[in-house]
Amino acid sequence: MPLAIETHGLRKRFGSTDVLAGLDLAVPTGTVFALLGPNGAGKTTTINILTTLVRPESGTVRVAGFDVATAPTEVKQRIALTGQSAAVDQVLTGTENLVMMGRLSGLGRSAARDRAAELLERFELTDAARRRVATYSGGMRRRLDLALSLVVDVPILFLDEPTTGLDTRSRQELWNVIRSLRDAGTTVFLTTQYLEEADQLADRIAVLDRGRIAAEGTSDELKARIGGDVVELRDADGALLLELPTDGSIHGLRSAMDEVDRSPAAAITGAQVSIRRPSLDDVFLAITAGTAASAPELIESK
Ligand SMILES: Nc1ncnc2c1ncn2[C@@H]1O[C@H](COP(=O)(O)OP(=O)(O)OP(=O)(O)O)[C@@H](O)[C@H]1O
Ligand SMILES: [Mg+2]
């Protein structure tokens, strides 16, 4: 499969900080790729570089087959970006914002109106279409912002934390929109702090930690990295007291159980042990703590 986005050795420094310290990414065409990382990890910086807004110190970037440094115009024609902070005009109505974007993108008057109506419907903003954006809720603005980036069909869509600030229902709706875009062949590159979002949506996930890709793969591959099951100890009300990853082997499980047995929490009345499959949360914590590969051994060696 051809690559929609490809970077090699991407470096970016702000002041004395290496925000990106050699980033290699490969995003196959027609897939959803999630760049996962905590606040300040460098997600927006990465998106800004990929979308031609910021220049890296070194490294190469190809988007839609074009070099971002030497062919930025070709790149810009093939991408759309929804940034982290809303870019909608507060004074205009929802319809006016979308029609303006359509006109700026070269659509005729009636085509721009049709497209606006279609997108307002898709993002459930039809009832608010004639209201000024200043009166919209945060979630409505976010949805309008996304609609704006879809006015023109592009092969590659960049979404910087698209669902931050959305309630559960709006988030689910947006996930469905992203899935349908992918099914129609669009490549979606998104950043997120939500493991669940990456798990639900992304074909591949890269974990960004201190300017480097700490892990990359499908959700299942990442989960497999920390090996087997997780042993949990919960109190009578179900609150988590202790959590131990294992390598899934009999020996690993037995060591984990011994450790549970030795912990003071085991003496709590009504405490219950259970075993579950690892979640992406476990993977993330293990990776960002720098213990991913050694987690099972750590338990065994105790
Ligand atoms: N223009 C800039 N000048 C100086 N430092 C910057 C600039 N842009 C970003 N940084 C720094 O680079 C680091 C990464 O920032 P970035 O915005 O890429 O993180 P992020 O992963 O998008 O975080 P968040 O989840 O909060 O949006 C931060 O420490 C930030 O302070
Ligand atoms: Mg950001």
Tab-separated table of N, CA and C in Angstrom, residues 3 5-12 19-28 33-36 42 46 49-50 56 58-62 189 204-217:
chain	number	residue	atom	x	y	z
A	3	LEU	N	2.259	4.969	0.765
A	3	LEU	CA	2.178	5.730	2.008
A	3	LEU	C	1.582	7.119	1.753
A	5	ILE	N	1.582	9.407	4.264
A	5	ILE	CA	2.469	10.288	5.043
A	5	ILE	C	3.703	9.480	5.419
A	6	GLU	N	4.853	10.124	5.246
A	6	GLU	CA	6.110	9.434	5.547
A	6	GLU	C	7.102	10.452	6.094
A	7	THR	N	7.642	10.201	7.270
A	7	THR	CA	8.677	11.094	7.785
A	7	THR	C	9.900	10.278	8.170
A	8	HIS	N	11.046	10.934	8.033
A	8	HIS	CA	12.305	10.311	8.457
A	8	HIS	C	13.109	11.298	9.290
A	9	GLY	N	13.463	10.887	10.472
A	9	GLY	CA	14.380	11.671	11.306
A	9	GLY	C	13.949	13.097	11.573
A	10	LEU	N	12.658	13.282	11.822
A	10	LEU	CA	12.137	14.630	12.026
A	10	LEU	C	12.580	15.200	13.375
A	11	ARG	N	13.222	16.375	13.300
A	11	ARG	CA	13.659	17.034	14.535
A	11	ARG	C	13.115	18.438	14.601
A	12	LYS	N	12.667	18.825	15.794
A	12	LYS	CA	12.224	20.204	16.015
A	12	LYS	C	12.612	20.621	17.416
A	19	VAL	N	11.790	19.187	21.035
A	19	VAL	CA	10.383	18.766	21.110
A	19	VAL	C	10.200	17.472	20.313
A	20	LEU	N	10.801	17.425	19.129
A	20	LEU	CA	10.818	16.182	18.360
A	20	LEU	C	12.273	15.785	18.166
A	21	ALA	N	12.594	14.560	18.554
A	21	ALA	CA	13.993	14.151	18.554
A	21	ALA	C	14.236	13.000	17.582
A	22	GLY	N	13.752	13.180	16.341
A	22	GLY	CA	13.995	12.143	15.340
A	22	GLY	C	12.787	11.248	15.159
A	23	LEU	N	11.779	11.801	14.468
A	23	LEU	CA	10.501	11.089	14.341
A	23	LEU	C	10.411	10.379	12.991
A	24	ASP	N	10.141	9.073	13.032
A	24	ASP	CA	9.910	8.302	11.810
A	24	ASP	C	8.464	7.818	11.824
A	25	LEU	N	7.727	8.209	10.801
A	25	LEU	CA	6.326	7.794	10.712
A	25	LEU	C	6.035	7.272	9.316
A	26	ALA	N	5.162	6.277	9.237
A	26	ALA	CA	4.720	5.773	7.939
A	26	ALA	C	3.226	5.474	8.039
A	27	VAL	N	2.435	6.245	7.315
A	27	VAL	CA	0.977	6.087	7.377
A	27	VAL	C	0.457	5.604	6.032
A	28	PRO	N	-0.038	4.358	5.968
A	28	PRO	CA	-0.560	3.840	4.696
A	28	PRO	C	-1.807	4.598	4.239
A	33	PHE	N	-4.731	6.857	11.372
A	33	PHE	CA	-3.512	6.752	12.163
A	33	PHE	C	-3.646	7.668	13.370
A	34	ALA	N	-3.418	7.148	14.564
A	34	ALA	CA	-3.526	7.973	15.769
A	34	ALA	C	-2.158	8.210	16.379
A	35	LEU	N	-1.852	9.483	16.603
A	35	LEU	CA	-0.639	9.848	17.322
A	35	LEU	C	-1.077	10.156	18.748
A	36	LEU	N	-0.635	9.303	19.652
A	36	LEU	CA	-1.138	9.331	21.021
A	36	LEU	C	-0.063	9.887	21.940
A	42	GLY	N	4.248	16.841	21.891
A	42	GLY	CA	4.704	17.250	20.566
A	42	GLY	C	3.719	16.900	19.460
A	46	THR	N	3.991	18.137	15.570
A	46	THR	CA	4.068	17.172	14.471
A	46	THR	C	3.051	17.505	13.385
A	49	ILE	N	4.049	20.503	11.361
A	49	ILE	CA	5.112	20.222	10.388
A	49	ILE	C	4.534	19.474	9.179
A	50	LEU	N	3.696	18.483	9.451
A	50	LEU	CA	3.125	17.679	8.353
A	50	LEU	C	2.224	18.516	7.449
A	56	PRO	N	10.667	21.878	10.121
A	56	PRO	CA	11.513	21.132	11.071
A	56	PRO	C	12.973	21.584	10.946
A	58	SER	N	15.466	19.435	10.976
A	58	SER	CA	16.001	18.459	10.020
A	58	SER	C	15.027	17.302	9.867
A	59	GLY	N	15.303	16.480	8.873
A	59	GLY	CA	14.410	15.357	8.596
A	59	GLY	C	13.600	15.622	7.341
A	60	THR	N	13.015	14.559	6.798
A	60	THR	CA	12.214	14.705	5.581
A	60	THR	C	10.762	14.316	5.850
A	61	VAL	N	9.872	14.985	5.131
A	61	VAL	CA	8.440	14.704	5.239
A	61	VAL	C	7.858	14.616	3.845
A	62	ARG	N	7.173	13.525	3.554
A	62	ARG	CA	6.415	13.420	2.316
A	62	ARG	C	4.954	13.221	2.663
A	189	PHE	N	-5.219	11.373	9.796
A	189	PHE	CA	-4.138	11.425	10.784
A	189	PHE	C	-4.675	12.236	11.953
A	204	ARG	N	-3.646	2.061	12.976
A	204	ARG	CA	-2.330	2.003	13.618
A	204	ARG	C	-2.209	3.146	14.619
A	205	ILE	N	-1.430	2.897	15.665
A	205	ILE	CA	-1.263	3.872	16.732
A	205	ILE	C	0.226	4.076	16.962
A	206	ALA	N	0.644	5.345	17.096
A	206	ALA	CA	2.016	5.614	17.504
A	206	ALA	C	1.957	6.347	18.839
A	207	VAL	N	2.749	5.879	19.789
A	207	VAL	CA	2.784	6.522	21.098
A	207	VAL	C	3.965	7.481	21.123
A	208	LEU	N	3.652	8.777	21.287
A	208	LEU	CA	4.688	9.813	21.295
A	208	LEU	C	5.076	10.089	22.740
A	209	ASP	N	6.338	9.931	23.012
A	209	ASP	CA	6.808	10.147	24.382
A	209	ASP	C	8.151	10.847	24.328
A	210	ARG	N	8.199	12.020	24.919
A	210	ARG	CA	9.430	12.817	24.954
A	210	ARG	C	10.099	12.940	23.582
A	211	GLY	N	9.284	13.273	22.578
A	211	GLY	CA	9.828	13.588	21.267
A	211	GLY	C	10.184	12.390	20.399
A	212	ARG	N	9.884	11.211	20.898
A	212	ARG	CA	10.174	10.009	20.116
A	212	ARG	C	8.957	9.103	20.060
A	213	ILE	N	8.924	8.248	19.037
A	213	ILE	CA	7.869	7.237	18.977
A	213	ILE	C	8.305	6.085	19.889
A	214	ALA	N	7.606	5.973	20.999
A	214	ALA	CA	7.981	4.953	21.986
A	214	ALA	C	7.465	3.586	21.566
A	215	ALA	N	6.396	3.562	20.784
A	215	ALA	CA	5.838	2.296	20.307
A	215	ALA	C	4.923	2.598	19.147
A	216	GLU	N	4.809	1.645	18.218
A	216	GLU	CA	3.939	1.854	17.064
A	216	GLU	C	3.382	0.517	16.637
A	217	GLY	N	2.125	0.487	16.265
A	217	GLY	CA	1.537	-0.756	15.789
A	217	GLY	C	0.022	-0.704	15.873
